[in-house]
Short mmCIF file of C-alpha atoms in Angstrom, two decimals:
data_model
loop_
_atom_site.label_atom_id
_atom_site.label_comp_id
_atom_site.label_asym_id
_atom_site.label_seq_id
_atom_site.Cartn_x
_atom_site.Cartn_y
_atom_site.Cartn_z
CA MET A 19 337.34 -20.26 9.16
CA ALA A 20 334.72 -21.43 11.64
CA ALA A 21 332.32 -18.81 12.93
CA GLY A 22 332.62 -17.83 16.58
CA PRO A 23 329.78 -18.30 19.05
CA GLY A 24 328.66 -14.69 18.79
CA ARG A 25 328.35 -14.87 15.03
CA ARG A 26 326.55 -18.22 15.26
CA ARG A 27 324.02 -16.63 17.62
CA GLU A 28 323.57 -13.73 15.22
CA ARG A 29 323.05 -16.04 12.24
CA ALA A 30 320.33 -17.82 14.18
CA VAL A 31 318.55 -14.48 14.51
CA GLU A 32 319.16 -13.58 10.86
CA ALA A 33 316.59 -15.59 8.90
CA ALA A 34 316.58 -15.61 5.14
CA GLN A 35 314.34 -12.81 3.87
CA PRO A 36 310.98 -14.39 2.99
CA ALA A 37 309.88 -14.00 -0.61
CA LEU A 38 307.11 -11.40 -0.56
CA SER A 39 304.89 -10.31 -3.44
CA VAL A 40 304.59 -6.79 -2.00
CA PRO A 41 306.92 -3.78 -2.23
CA PRO A 42 309.28 -2.70 0.58
CA ALA A 43 308.99 0.42 2.69
CA SER A 44 310.94 2.50 0.18
CA THR A 45 307.81 2.57 -1.99
CA GLY A 46 305.66 3.80 0.91
CA ALA A 47 304.19 0.43 1.93
CA LEU A 48 303.67 0.22 5.71
CA SER A 49 304.96 3.76 6.16
CA ASP A 50 302.44 4.23 9.00
CA VAL A 51 303.78 1.29 11.04
CA PHE A 52 305.98 1.39 14.14
CA TRP A 53 307.93 -1.78 14.98
CA LEU A 54 308.79 -2.73 18.58
CA GLY A 55 310.81 -5.93 18.83
CA GLY A 56 313.12 -7.46 21.39
CA GLY A 57 313.83 -10.37 23.69
CA SER A 58 311.20 -12.14 25.74
CA GLY A 59 310.38 -10.58 29.10
CA ALA A 60 311.51 -7.11 28.04
CA GLY A 61 308.13 -5.43 28.53
CA LYS A 62 307.26 -5.03 24.85
CA SER A 63 303.56 -5.75 25.34
CA THR A 64 303.23 -3.40 28.31
CA VAL A 65 305.01 -0.56 26.50
CA ALA A 66 303.04 -1.14 23.32
CA ARG A 67 299.68 -1.05 25.11
CA ARG A 68 300.61 2.18 26.88
CA LEU A 69 301.74 3.86 23.68
CA ALA A 70 298.68 2.67 21.78
CA ASP A 71 296.39 4.08 24.49
CA ARG A 72 298.27 7.36 24.78
CA HIS A 73 298.67 8.11 21.09
CA GLY A 74 295.64 6.45 19.50
CA LEU A 75 297.63 3.77 17.68
CA ARG A 76 296.27 0.52 16.37
CA LEU A 77 298.02 -2.33 18.23
CA TYR A 78 299.10 -5.50 16.44
CA ALA A 79 300.63 -8.08 18.81
CA THR A 80 302.47 -10.78 16.93
CA ASP A 81 302.06 -13.25 19.82
CA ASP A 82 298.29 -13.08 19.37
CA VAL A 83 298.45 -14.38 15.80
CA MET A 84 301.04 -17.14 16.24
CA ALA A 85 298.45 -19.95 16.28
CA GLU A 86 296.71 -18.55 13.22
CA HIS A 87 299.99 -18.11 11.38
CA ALA A 88 301.00 -21.66 12.25
CA ARG A 89 297.77 -22.87 10.62
CA ARG A 90 298.52 -20.78 7.54
CA SER A 91 302.06 -22.19 7.20
CA PRO A 92 302.39 -25.40 5.19
CA ALA A 93 305.35 -27.64 5.94
CA GLU A 94 307.05 -26.90 2.63
CA VAL A 95 307.06 -23.18 3.49
CA SER A 96 307.82 -23.49 7.22
CA PRO A 97 309.78 -26.72 7.72
CA ALA A 98 311.15 -25.75 11.14
CA LEU A 99 307.61 -25.08 12.37
CA ALA A 100 306.46 -28.47 11.08
CA GLU A 101 309.36 -30.21 12.83
CA PHE A 102 308.65 -28.38 16.09
CA ALA A 103 304.94 -29.21 15.95
CA ALA A 104 305.74 -32.91 15.62
CA MET A 105 307.80 -32.97 18.85
CA ASP A 106 306.52 -33.69 22.35
CA MET A 107 307.35 -31.31 25.20
CA ASP A 108 310.47 -33.18 26.30
CA GLU A 109 311.80 -33.28 22.75
CA ARG A 110 311.29 -29.53 22.51
CA TRP A 111 312.65 -28.38 25.86
CA VAL A 112 314.55 -31.15 27.68
CA ARG A 113 316.40 -33.38 25.24
CA ARG A 114 318.00 -30.71 23.07
CA SER A 115 320.67 -28.16 23.85
CA PRO A 116 319.78 -24.46 24.12
CA GLU A 117 321.98 -23.84 21.08
CA THR A 118 319.92 -26.27 19.00
CA MET A 119 316.70 -24.78 20.33
CA LEU A 120 317.89 -21.33 19.26
CA GLU A 121 319.03 -22.38 15.81
CA THR A 122 315.93 -24.39 14.93
CA PHE A 123 313.07 -22.42 16.52
CA HIS A 124 310.79 -21.46 13.64
CA TRP A 125 309.89 -17.93 14.73
CA PHE A 126 313.57 -17.16 15.42
CA ARG A 127 314.31 -18.28 11.86
CA GLY A 128 311.81 -15.79 10.44
CA GLU A 129 309.21 -18.32 9.36
CA GLY A 130 305.82 -16.62 9.21
CA PHE A 131 307.16 -13.08 9.03
CA ASP A 132 305.63 -12.71 5.57
CA LEU A 133 302.23 -13.41 7.18
CA ILE A 134 302.78 -10.50 9.59
CA VAL A 135 303.41 -8.24 6.62
CA GLU A 136 300.37 -9.57 4.78
CA ASP A 137 298.17 -8.94 7.83
CA LEU A 138 299.44 -5.37 8.13
CA LEU A 139 298.86 -4.65 4.47
CA ARG A 140 295.26 -5.85 4.80
CA LEU A 141 294.42 -3.55 7.71
CA PRO A 142 291.83 -0.89 6.86
CA GLN A 143 292.83 2.73 6.59
CA GLY A 144 292.97 4.37 9.97
CA PRO A 145 295.42 5.21 12.73
CA ALA A 146 299.10 4.36 12.60
CA VAL A 147 299.92 0.81 13.65
CA LEU A 148 302.25 -0.31 16.45
CA VAL A 149 303.51 -3.87 15.90
CA GLU A 150 305.18 -5.63 18.82
CA GLY A 151 306.73 -9.00 19.50
CA PHE A 152 309.89 -11.09 19.54
CA ARG A 153 309.15 -12.24 15.97
CA LEU A 154 310.28 -8.85 14.65
CA LEU A 155 313.81 -9.78 13.60
CA PRO A 156 315.96 -6.78 12.61
CA GLU A 157 317.02 -8.28 9.29
CA LEU A 158 313.37 -8.74 8.29
CA VAL A 159 312.00 -5.50 9.71
CA ARG A 160 314.60 -3.13 8.27
CA PRO A 161 313.34 -3.23 4.64
CA TRP A 162 309.88 -2.22 5.84
CA ALA A 163 310.69 0.34 8.54
CA GLY A 164 311.42 3.96 7.79
CA PRO A 165 313.83 6.06 9.91
CA GLY A 166 312.73 6.29 13.52
CA ARG A 167 310.09 3.59 13.08
CA ALA A 168 311.76 0.55 14.65
CA LEU A 169 313.32 -0.18 18.03
CA TRP A 170 314.29 -3.28 20.04
CA LEU A 171 314.08 -3.81 23.81
CA LEU A 172 316.91 -6.00 25.13
CA PRO A 173 316.39 -7.41 28.64
CA THR A 174 319.18 -8.57 30.90
CA PRO A 175 318.90 -12.22 32.05
CA ALA A 176 318.09 -11.10 35.60
CA PHE A 177 315.33 -8.78 34.42
CA ARG A 178 313.88 -11.50 32.16
CA ARG A 179 313.69 -14.01 35.01
CA ALA A 180 312.16 -11.43 37.36
CA ALA A 181 309.58 -10.54 34.69
CA PHE A 182 308.59 -14.18 34.24
CA ASP A 183 308.33 -14.66 38.00
CA SER A 184 306.15 -11.57 38.42
CA ARG A 185 303.81 -12.74 35.66
CA GLY A 186 303.55 -16.23 37.09
CA SER A 187 304.69 -17.65 33.75
CA THR A 188 308.11 -19.00 34.78
CA TRP A 189 307.01 -22.64 34.78
CA GLN A 190 304.24 -22.35 32.19
CA ILE A 191 306.20 -24.29 29.56
CA ALA A 192 308.82 -26.07 31.66
CA GLY A 193 306.18 -27.39 34.04
CA ARG A 194 304.67 -29.45 31.24
CA THR A 195 307.86 -31.50 30.79
CA SER A 196 309.25 -34.47 32.73
CA ASP A 197 312.18 -32.37 34.01
CA PRO A 198 310.95 -28.81 34.71
CA PRO A 199 314.22 -27.45 36.18
CA ARG A 200 316.26 -28.59 33.20
CA ALA A 201 313.65 -27.35 30.74
CA LEU A 202 313.59 -23.94 32.43
CA ASP A 203 317.38 -23.69 32.36
CA ASN A 204 317.31 -24.54 28.65
CA LEU A 205 314.60 -21.99 27.93
CA LEU A 206 316.35 -19.20 29.81
CA ALA A 207 319.66 -19.99 28.12
CA ARG A 208 318.02 -20.03 24.70
CA ASP A 209 316.29 -16.71 25.31
CA ARG A 210 319.53 -15.17 26.58
CA MET A 211 321.33 -16.22 23.41
CA PHE A 212 318.48 -14.92 21.28
CA THR A 213 318.72 -11.51 22.97
CA ASP A 214 322.50 -11.55 22.55
CA GLY A 215 321.98 -12.19 18.86
CA LEU A 216 319.56 -9.27 18.59
CA ARG A 217 322.07 -7.05 20.33
CA GLU A 218 324.84 -8.00 17.91
CA GLN A 219 322.67 -7.67 14.85
CA THR A 220 321.13 -4.30 15.73
CA ARG A 221 324.57 -2.93 16.54
CA ARG A 222 325.94 -4.12 13.23
CA MET A 223 322.97 -2.69 11.33
CA GLY A 224 322.92 0.60 13.25
CA LEU A 225 319.39 0.06 14.60
CA PRO A 226 318.22 1.58 17.90
CA VAL A 227 317.82 -0.45 21.09
CA VAL A 228 317.00 0.12 24.73
CA GLU A 229 318.70 -2.06 27.32
CA VAL A 230 316.12 -3.15 29.91
CA ASP A 231 317.67 -3.86 33.30
CA GLY A 232 315.08 -2.58 35.74
CA THR A 233 316.58 0.87 36.23
CA LEU A 234 313.70 2.42 34.25
CA SER A 235 310.12 2.30 35.45
CA GLU A 236 307.47 1.10 33.01
CA ASP A 237 306.37 4.70 32.46
CA ASP A 238 309.95 5.83 31.86
CA LEU A 239 310.52 2.97 29.43
CA ALA A 240 307.34 3.84 27.52
CA ASP A 241 308.39 7.50 27.43
CA ARG A 242 311.81 6.58 26.05
CA VAL A 243 310.30 4.45 23.28
CA ALA A 244 307.78 7.20 22.49
CA ARG A 245 310.58 9.73 22.09
CA ALA A 246 312.51 7.37 19.83
CA PHE A 247 309.41 7.04 17.66
CA GLY A 248 308.78 10.79 17.68
CA LEU A 249 305.36 10.37 19.28
#
């Protein structure tokens, strides 16, 4: 029986677990790590910075290491990344459907997640670590996260667009294509489907989420995440 659109979105979020040469959280590895994932535009970075400042946590932003991780990812290990890197901007964002963008985007497929884990394991002893970013897929995080150590922020489409507009980043990618309006529509549709997939997967796995629709202030959102983490 063919999978429905919701399940197809969820499968795009569920990458195959990378082969790691390190033990999972059940052995105590990464027991001092908090994981804050979610859709783009949800306020993950803002919340993470506030919590790190308030509670003396070490902050690890997965966006900051994407370029480095891309360099550390050979094509045979990260084929979707290699294919993406070979495309021009129109091939990436204009000429393909949002569904194809979702299903083939390397970070959404979990490529490079093992490098996040390796980085965390190499950190020196010190304060607890707060990891944040859209690359934290529930299926990949769950083996490493103890109870109360992982949470996902899920923005509504309207909130996501408003967040991009307020940051001045709405056209940052789309503006570099030959058809910015179409590229933006594709990007927003892809990100909406990615968030929908996170919502379905976290619900199925019983993992905590916070829906971000603008009804909570940034301080209230940070407080809610802090309470979920027991900080």
